[in-house]
Tab-separated table of C-alpha atoms and ligand atoms in Angstrom:
chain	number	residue	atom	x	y	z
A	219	UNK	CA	-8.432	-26.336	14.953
A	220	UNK	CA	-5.200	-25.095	13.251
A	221	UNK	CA	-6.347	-26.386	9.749
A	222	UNK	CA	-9.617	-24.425	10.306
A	223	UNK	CA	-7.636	-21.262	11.005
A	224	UNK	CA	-4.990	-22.029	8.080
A	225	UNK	CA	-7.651	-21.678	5.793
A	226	UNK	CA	-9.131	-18.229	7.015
A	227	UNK	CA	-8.451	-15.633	4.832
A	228	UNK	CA	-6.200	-13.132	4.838
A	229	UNK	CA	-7.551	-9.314	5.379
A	230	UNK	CA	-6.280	-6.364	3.122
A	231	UNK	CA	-7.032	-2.614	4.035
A	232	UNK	CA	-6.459	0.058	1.938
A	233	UNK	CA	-8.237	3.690	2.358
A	234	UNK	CA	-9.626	3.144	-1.261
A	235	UNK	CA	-8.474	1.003	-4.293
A	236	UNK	CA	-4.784	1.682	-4.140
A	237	UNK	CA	-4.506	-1.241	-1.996
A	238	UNK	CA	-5.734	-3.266	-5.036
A	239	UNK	CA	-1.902	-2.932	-6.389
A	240	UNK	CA	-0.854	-4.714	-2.939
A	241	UNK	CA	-3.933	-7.509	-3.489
A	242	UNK	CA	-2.394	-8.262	-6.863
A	243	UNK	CA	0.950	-8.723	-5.652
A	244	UNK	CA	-0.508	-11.023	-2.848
A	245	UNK	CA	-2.409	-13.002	-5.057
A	246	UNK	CA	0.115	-13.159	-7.299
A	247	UNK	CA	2.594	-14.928	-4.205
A	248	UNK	CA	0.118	-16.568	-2.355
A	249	UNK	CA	-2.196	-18.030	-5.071
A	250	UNK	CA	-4.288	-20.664	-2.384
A	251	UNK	CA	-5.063	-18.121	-0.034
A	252	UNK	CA	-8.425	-16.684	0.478
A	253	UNK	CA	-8.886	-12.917	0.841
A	254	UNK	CA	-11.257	-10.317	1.946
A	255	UNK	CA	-9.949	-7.021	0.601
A	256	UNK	CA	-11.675	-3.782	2.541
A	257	UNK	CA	-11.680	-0.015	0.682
A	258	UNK	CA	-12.789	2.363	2.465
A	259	UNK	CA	-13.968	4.881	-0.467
A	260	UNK	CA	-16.233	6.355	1.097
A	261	UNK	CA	-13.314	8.374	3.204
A	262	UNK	CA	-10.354	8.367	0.512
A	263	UNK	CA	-8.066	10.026	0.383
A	264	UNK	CA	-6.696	9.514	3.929
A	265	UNK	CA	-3.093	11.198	3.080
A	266	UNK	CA	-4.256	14.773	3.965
A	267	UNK	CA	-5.891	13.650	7.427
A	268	UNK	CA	-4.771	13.566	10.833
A	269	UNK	CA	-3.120	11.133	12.541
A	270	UNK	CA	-5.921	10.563	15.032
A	271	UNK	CA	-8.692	10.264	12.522
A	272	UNK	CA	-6.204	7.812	10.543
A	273	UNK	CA	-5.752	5.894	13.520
A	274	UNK	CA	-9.730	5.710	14.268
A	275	UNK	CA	-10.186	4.765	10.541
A	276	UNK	CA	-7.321	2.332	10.153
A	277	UNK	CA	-9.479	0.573	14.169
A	278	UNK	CA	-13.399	0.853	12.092
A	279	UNK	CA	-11.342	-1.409	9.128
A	280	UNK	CA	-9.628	-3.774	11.740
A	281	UNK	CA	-13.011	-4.714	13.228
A	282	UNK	CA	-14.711	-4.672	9.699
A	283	UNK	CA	-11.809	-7.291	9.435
A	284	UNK	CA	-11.963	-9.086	12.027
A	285	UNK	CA	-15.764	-9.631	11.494
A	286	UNK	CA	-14.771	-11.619	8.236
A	287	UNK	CA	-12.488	-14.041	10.358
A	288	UNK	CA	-9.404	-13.200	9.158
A	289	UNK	CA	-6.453	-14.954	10.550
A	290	UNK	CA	-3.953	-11.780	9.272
A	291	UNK	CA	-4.506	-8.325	8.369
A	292	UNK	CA	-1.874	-6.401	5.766
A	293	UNK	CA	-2.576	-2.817	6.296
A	294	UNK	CA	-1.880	-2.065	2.324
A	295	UNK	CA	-2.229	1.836	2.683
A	296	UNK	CA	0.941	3.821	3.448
A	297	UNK	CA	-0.575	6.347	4.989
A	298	UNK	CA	-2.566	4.206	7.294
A	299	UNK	CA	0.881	2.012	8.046
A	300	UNK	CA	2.943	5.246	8.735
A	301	UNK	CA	0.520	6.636	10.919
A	302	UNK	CA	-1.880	4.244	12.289
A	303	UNK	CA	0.185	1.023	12.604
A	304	UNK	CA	2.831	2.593	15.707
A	305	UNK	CA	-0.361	3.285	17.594
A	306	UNK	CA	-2.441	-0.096	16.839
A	307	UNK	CA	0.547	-2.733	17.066
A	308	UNK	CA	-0.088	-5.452	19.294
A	309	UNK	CA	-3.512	-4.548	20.199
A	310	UNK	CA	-5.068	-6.772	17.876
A	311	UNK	CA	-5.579	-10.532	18.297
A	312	UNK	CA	-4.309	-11.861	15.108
A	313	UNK	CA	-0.910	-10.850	13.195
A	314	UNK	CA	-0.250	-7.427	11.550
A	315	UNK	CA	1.723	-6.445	8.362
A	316	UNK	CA	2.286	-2.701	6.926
A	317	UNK	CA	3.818	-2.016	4.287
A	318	UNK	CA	6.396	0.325	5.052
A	319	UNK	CA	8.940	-1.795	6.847
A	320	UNK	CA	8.987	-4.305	3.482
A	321	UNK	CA	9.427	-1.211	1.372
A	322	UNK	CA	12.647	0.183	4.002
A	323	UNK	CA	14.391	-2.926	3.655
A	324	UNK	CA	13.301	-3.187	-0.149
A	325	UNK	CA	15.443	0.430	-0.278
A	326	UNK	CA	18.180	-0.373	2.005
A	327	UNK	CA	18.950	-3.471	-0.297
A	328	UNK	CA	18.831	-1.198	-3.733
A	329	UNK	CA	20.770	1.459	-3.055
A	330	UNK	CA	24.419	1.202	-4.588
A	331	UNK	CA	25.231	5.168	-3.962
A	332	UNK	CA	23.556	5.307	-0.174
A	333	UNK	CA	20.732	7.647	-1.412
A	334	UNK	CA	17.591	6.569	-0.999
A	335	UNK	CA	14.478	9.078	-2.256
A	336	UNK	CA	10.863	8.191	-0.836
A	337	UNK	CA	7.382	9.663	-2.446
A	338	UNK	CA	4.638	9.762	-0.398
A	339	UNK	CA	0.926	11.570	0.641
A	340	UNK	CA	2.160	14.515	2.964
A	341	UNK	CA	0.536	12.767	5.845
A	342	UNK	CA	2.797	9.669	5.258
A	343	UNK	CA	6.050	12.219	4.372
A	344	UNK	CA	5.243	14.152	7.008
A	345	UNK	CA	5.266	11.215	9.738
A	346	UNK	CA	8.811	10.990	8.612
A	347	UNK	CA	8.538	7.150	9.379
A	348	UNK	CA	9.937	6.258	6.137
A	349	UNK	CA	13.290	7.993	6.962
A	350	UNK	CA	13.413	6.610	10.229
A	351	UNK	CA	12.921	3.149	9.209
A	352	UNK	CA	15.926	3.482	5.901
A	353	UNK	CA	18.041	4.732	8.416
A	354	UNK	CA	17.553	2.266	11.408
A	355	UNK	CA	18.789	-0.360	8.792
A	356	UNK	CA	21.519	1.796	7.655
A	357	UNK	CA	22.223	5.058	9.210
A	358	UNK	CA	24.935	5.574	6.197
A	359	UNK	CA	21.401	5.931	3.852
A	360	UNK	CA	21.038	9.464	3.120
A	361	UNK	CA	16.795	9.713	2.455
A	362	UNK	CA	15.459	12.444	0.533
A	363	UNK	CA	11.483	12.611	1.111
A	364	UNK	CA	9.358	14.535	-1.400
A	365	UNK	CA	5.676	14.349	-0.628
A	366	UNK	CA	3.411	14.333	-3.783
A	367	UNK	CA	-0.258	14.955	-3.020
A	368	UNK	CA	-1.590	15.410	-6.648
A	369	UNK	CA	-0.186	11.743	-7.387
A	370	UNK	CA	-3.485	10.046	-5.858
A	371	UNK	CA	-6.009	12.086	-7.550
A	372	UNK	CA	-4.002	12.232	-11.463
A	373	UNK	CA	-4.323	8.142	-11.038
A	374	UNK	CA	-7.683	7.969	-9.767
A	375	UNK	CA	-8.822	9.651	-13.026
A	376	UNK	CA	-6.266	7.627	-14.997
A	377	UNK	CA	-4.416	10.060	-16.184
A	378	UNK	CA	-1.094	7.927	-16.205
A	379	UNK	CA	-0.099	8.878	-19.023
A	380	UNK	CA	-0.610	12.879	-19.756
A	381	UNK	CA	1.392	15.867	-20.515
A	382	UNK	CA	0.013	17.394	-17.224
A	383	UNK	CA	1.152	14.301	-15.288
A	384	UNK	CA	4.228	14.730	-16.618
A	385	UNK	CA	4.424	18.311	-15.302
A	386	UNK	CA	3.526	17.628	-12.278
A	387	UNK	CA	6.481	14.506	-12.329
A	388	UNK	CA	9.013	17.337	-12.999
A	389	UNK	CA	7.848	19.710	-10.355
A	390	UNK	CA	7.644	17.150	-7.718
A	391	UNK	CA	10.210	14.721	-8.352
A	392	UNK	CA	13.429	17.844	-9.564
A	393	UNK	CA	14.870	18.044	-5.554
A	394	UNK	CA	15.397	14.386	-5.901
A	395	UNK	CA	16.843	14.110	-9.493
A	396	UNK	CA	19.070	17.183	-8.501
A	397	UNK	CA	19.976	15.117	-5.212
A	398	UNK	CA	21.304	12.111	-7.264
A	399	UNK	CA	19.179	9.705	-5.622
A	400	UNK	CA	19.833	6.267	-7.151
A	401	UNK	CA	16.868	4.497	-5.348
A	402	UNK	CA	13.570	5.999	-4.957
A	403	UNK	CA	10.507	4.336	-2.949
A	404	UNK	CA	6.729	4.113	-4.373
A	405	UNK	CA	5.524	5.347	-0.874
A	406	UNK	CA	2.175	5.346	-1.833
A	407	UNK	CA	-0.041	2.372	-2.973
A	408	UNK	CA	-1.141	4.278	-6.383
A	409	UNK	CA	2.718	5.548	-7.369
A	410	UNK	CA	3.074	1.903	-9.016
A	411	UNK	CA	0.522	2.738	-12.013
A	412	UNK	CA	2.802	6.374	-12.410
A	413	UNK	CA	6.075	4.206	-12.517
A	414	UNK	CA	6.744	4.850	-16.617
A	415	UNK	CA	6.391	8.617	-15.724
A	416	UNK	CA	7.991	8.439	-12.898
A	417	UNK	CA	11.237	6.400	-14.528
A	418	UNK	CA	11.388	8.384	-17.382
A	419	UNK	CA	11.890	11.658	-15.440
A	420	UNK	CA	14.143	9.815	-13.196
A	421	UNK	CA	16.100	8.197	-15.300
A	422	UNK	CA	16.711	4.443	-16.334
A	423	UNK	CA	19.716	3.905	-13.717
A	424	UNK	CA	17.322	5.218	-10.686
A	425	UNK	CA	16.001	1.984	-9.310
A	426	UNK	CA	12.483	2.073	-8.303
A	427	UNK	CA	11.007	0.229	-4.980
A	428	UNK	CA	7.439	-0.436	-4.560
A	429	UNK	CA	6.443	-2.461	-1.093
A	430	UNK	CA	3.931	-4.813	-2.786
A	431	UNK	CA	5.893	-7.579	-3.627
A	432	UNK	CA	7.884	-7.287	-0.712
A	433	UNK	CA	4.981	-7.000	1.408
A	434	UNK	CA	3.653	-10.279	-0.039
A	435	UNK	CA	6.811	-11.959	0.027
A	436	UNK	CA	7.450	-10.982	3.888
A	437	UNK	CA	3.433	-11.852	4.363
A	438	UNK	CA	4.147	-15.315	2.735
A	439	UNK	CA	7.410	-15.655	5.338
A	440	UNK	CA	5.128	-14.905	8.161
A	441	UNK	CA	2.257	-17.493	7.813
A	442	UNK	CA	4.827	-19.701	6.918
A	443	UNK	CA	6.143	-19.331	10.452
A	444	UNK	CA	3.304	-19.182	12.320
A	445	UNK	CA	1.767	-22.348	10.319
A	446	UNK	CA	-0.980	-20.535	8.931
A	447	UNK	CA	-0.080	-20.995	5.563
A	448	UNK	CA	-3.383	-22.614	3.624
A	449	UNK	CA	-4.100	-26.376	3.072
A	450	UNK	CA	-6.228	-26.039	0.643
A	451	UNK	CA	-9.414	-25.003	-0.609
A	452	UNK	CA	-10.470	-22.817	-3.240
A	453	UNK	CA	-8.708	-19.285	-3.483
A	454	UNK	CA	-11.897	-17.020	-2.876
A	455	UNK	CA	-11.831	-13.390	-2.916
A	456	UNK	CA	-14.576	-10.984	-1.774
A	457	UNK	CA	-13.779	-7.055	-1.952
A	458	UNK	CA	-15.867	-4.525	0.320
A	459	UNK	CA	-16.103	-0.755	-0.311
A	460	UNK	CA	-17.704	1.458	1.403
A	461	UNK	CA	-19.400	3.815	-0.818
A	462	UNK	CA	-19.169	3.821	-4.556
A	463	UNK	CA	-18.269	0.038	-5.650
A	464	UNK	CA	-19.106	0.938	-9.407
A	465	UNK	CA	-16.636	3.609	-9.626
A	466	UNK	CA	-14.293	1.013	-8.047
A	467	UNK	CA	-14.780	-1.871	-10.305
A	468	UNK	CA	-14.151	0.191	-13.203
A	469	UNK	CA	-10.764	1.670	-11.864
A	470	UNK	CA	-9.964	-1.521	-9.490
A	471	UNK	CA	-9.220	-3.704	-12.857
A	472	UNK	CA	-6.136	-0.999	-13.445
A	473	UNK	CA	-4.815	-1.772	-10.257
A	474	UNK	CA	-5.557	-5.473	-9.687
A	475	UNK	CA	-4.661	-6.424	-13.768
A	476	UNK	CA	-7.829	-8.148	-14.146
A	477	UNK	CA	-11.629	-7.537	-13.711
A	478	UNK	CA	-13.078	-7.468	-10.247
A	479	UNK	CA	-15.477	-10.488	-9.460
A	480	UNK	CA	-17.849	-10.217	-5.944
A	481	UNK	CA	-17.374	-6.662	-4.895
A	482	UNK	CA	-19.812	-5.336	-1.999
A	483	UNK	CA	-20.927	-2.180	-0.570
A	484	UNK	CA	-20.196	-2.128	3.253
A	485	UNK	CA	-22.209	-0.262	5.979
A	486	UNK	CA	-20.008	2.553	7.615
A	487	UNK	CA	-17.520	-0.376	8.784
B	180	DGL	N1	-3.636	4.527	0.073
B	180	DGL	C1	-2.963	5.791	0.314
B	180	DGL	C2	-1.477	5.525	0.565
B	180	DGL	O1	-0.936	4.512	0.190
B	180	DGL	C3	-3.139	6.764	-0.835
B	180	DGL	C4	-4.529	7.321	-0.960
B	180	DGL	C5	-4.945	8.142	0.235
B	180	DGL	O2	-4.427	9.268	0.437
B	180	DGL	O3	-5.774	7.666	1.003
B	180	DGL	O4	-0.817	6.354	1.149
C-alpha cells in the first residue's frame, strides 16, 4: 500500500509558468520522482487579485490535483502561498508545501547586516506574510518589502535583458538599495530569470534568495519523513495548462532549462 503511494507523484501549482522555475529546482533534487505540474494560464496573473478569488483558484488546482493522485502538492506560486495557503492548510488530505516559509528561513540564514528586502506581486507584498514570517524567525530582521508588478509581464515577453527592464529595476528596486539591504528575496516565481538585472542594480555583495531550491530541498526533507520518498520507477512528468499550452511551451523551456515534453490543455480545472 505504502510503496503504491511512494510512487505517486508529486503535484506542482503555479498560476501560470512561473512555477516551472520551482519544477526545475524539484527535478533537479528529486530526480526519481514523478510529477504532474498544473498552470493555470488561462487566469495568470493572479498577483493583482483578491484574496478570495486566490483562495477559490488556489481550491479548483487542489482538486485538479488531487484528481491526478498526487501524494503531495507544492503550491509553487507566491501569491497563491501568501494568500491562499493560511486559509487552505490542513483541509486537504495529503501534505502541503508553499513556498514562502522555505524562502523566510532561506533570508533569515543570509542576512549578515539584519536587513532583509523581499520583491513580490502587490497581492503577495500586500499580504505582508513575507515580513511576518522573516520576523517570527528573527524579530532583530529589519524587512523592507517593495512590490514590483511590471516584473511578471517584462519576463513573460522575455525581456530579461532590456534597457527598459533595467529602468524599471532602478525605479522599483532604489528604496531598497538606499535602505542597505544586504539580502533581498525573489518573492515571486518569475524574479529568478530577472536575477542578472536585478544583481547588477543591487550590487554584487547583496545576496539574493529565491525559494526554489529551498522549497525542493525542504519538499525532499518532508517525504523523507513521512516515507513517501519514491522506490522507483521511471521519473514521468506531465504538465497541464489551462488555456494556451503553445504559448507555454515556447516560454516554459526559459524557465524549466530544457524543452517541455507531454504538455496538456486542461478543462476549467
Ligand atoms: N506566480 C506568481 C507569483 O509567484 C506570479 C504571477 C502571477 O501574478 O500570477 O507570485
Amino acid at each position: 500500500m505504502n510503496d503504491e503511494l511512494k510512487n505517486k507523484p508529486i503535484g506542482i501549482f503555479d498560476s501560470g509558468l512561473g512555477g516551472l522555475t520551482v519544477a526545475r529546482a524539484i527535478r533537479a533534487r528529486l530526480p526519481h520522482e514523478a510529477l504532474v505540474y498544473f498552470g493555470d494560464t488561462a487566469r495568470v496573473p493572479y498577483g493583482a487579485k483578491s484574496q478570495e478569488t486566490i483562495v477559490r483558484f488556489t481550491w479548483e488546482a487542489i482538486h485538479f490535483l488531487r484528481q491526478h493522485e498526487v501524494k503531495c502538492i507544492v503550491v509553487a506560486c507566491n501569491t497563491a502561498s501568501a494568500l491562499a495557503l493560511p486559509a487552505i492548510a490542513g483541509q486537504v488530505a495529503v501534505p502541503l508545501l508553499g513556498v514562502i516559509e522555505p524562502g523566510a528561513r532561506a533570508a533569515a540564514q543570509a542576512t549578515r547586516g539584519k536587513k532583509v528586502g523581499v520583491i513580490g506581486t502587490t497581492a503577495t507584498i500586500t499580504s505582508d506574510v513575507y515580513t511576518r514570517a522573516i520576523r517570527a524567525l528573527d524579530p532583530g530582521i529589519t524587512v523592507y518589502a517593495q512590490p514590483c508588478p511590471l516584473f511578471v509581464p517584462l519576463v513573460e515577453e522575455g525581456w530579461d535583458d532590456r534597457a527598459a527592464t533595467r529602468l524599471v529595476v532602478e525605479e522599483y528596486l532604489q528604496p531598497l538599495r538606499t535602505a542597505r539591504v544586504d539580502t533581498l528575496v525573489l518573492g515571486c516565481t518569475h524574479y529568478p530569470l530577472l536575477a542578472a538585472p536585478i544583481q547588477a542594480y543591487m550590487g554584487a555583495d547583496v545576496q539574493l534568495v529565491d525559494s526554489a531550491t529551498t522549497c525542493a530541498e525542504e519538499l525532499a526533507g518532508l517525504l523523507a519523513q513521512q516515507n513517501l520518498l519514491a522506490s522507483a520507477g521511471a521519473p514521468d512528468e506531465t504538465f497541464f495548462v489551462s488555456d494556451a499550452a503553445a504559448r507555454f511551451t515556447e516560454l516554459g523551456a526559459r524557465f524549466l532549462g530544457r524543452r517541455i515534453q507531454a504538455i496538456k490543455v486542461a478543462g476549467a480545472p
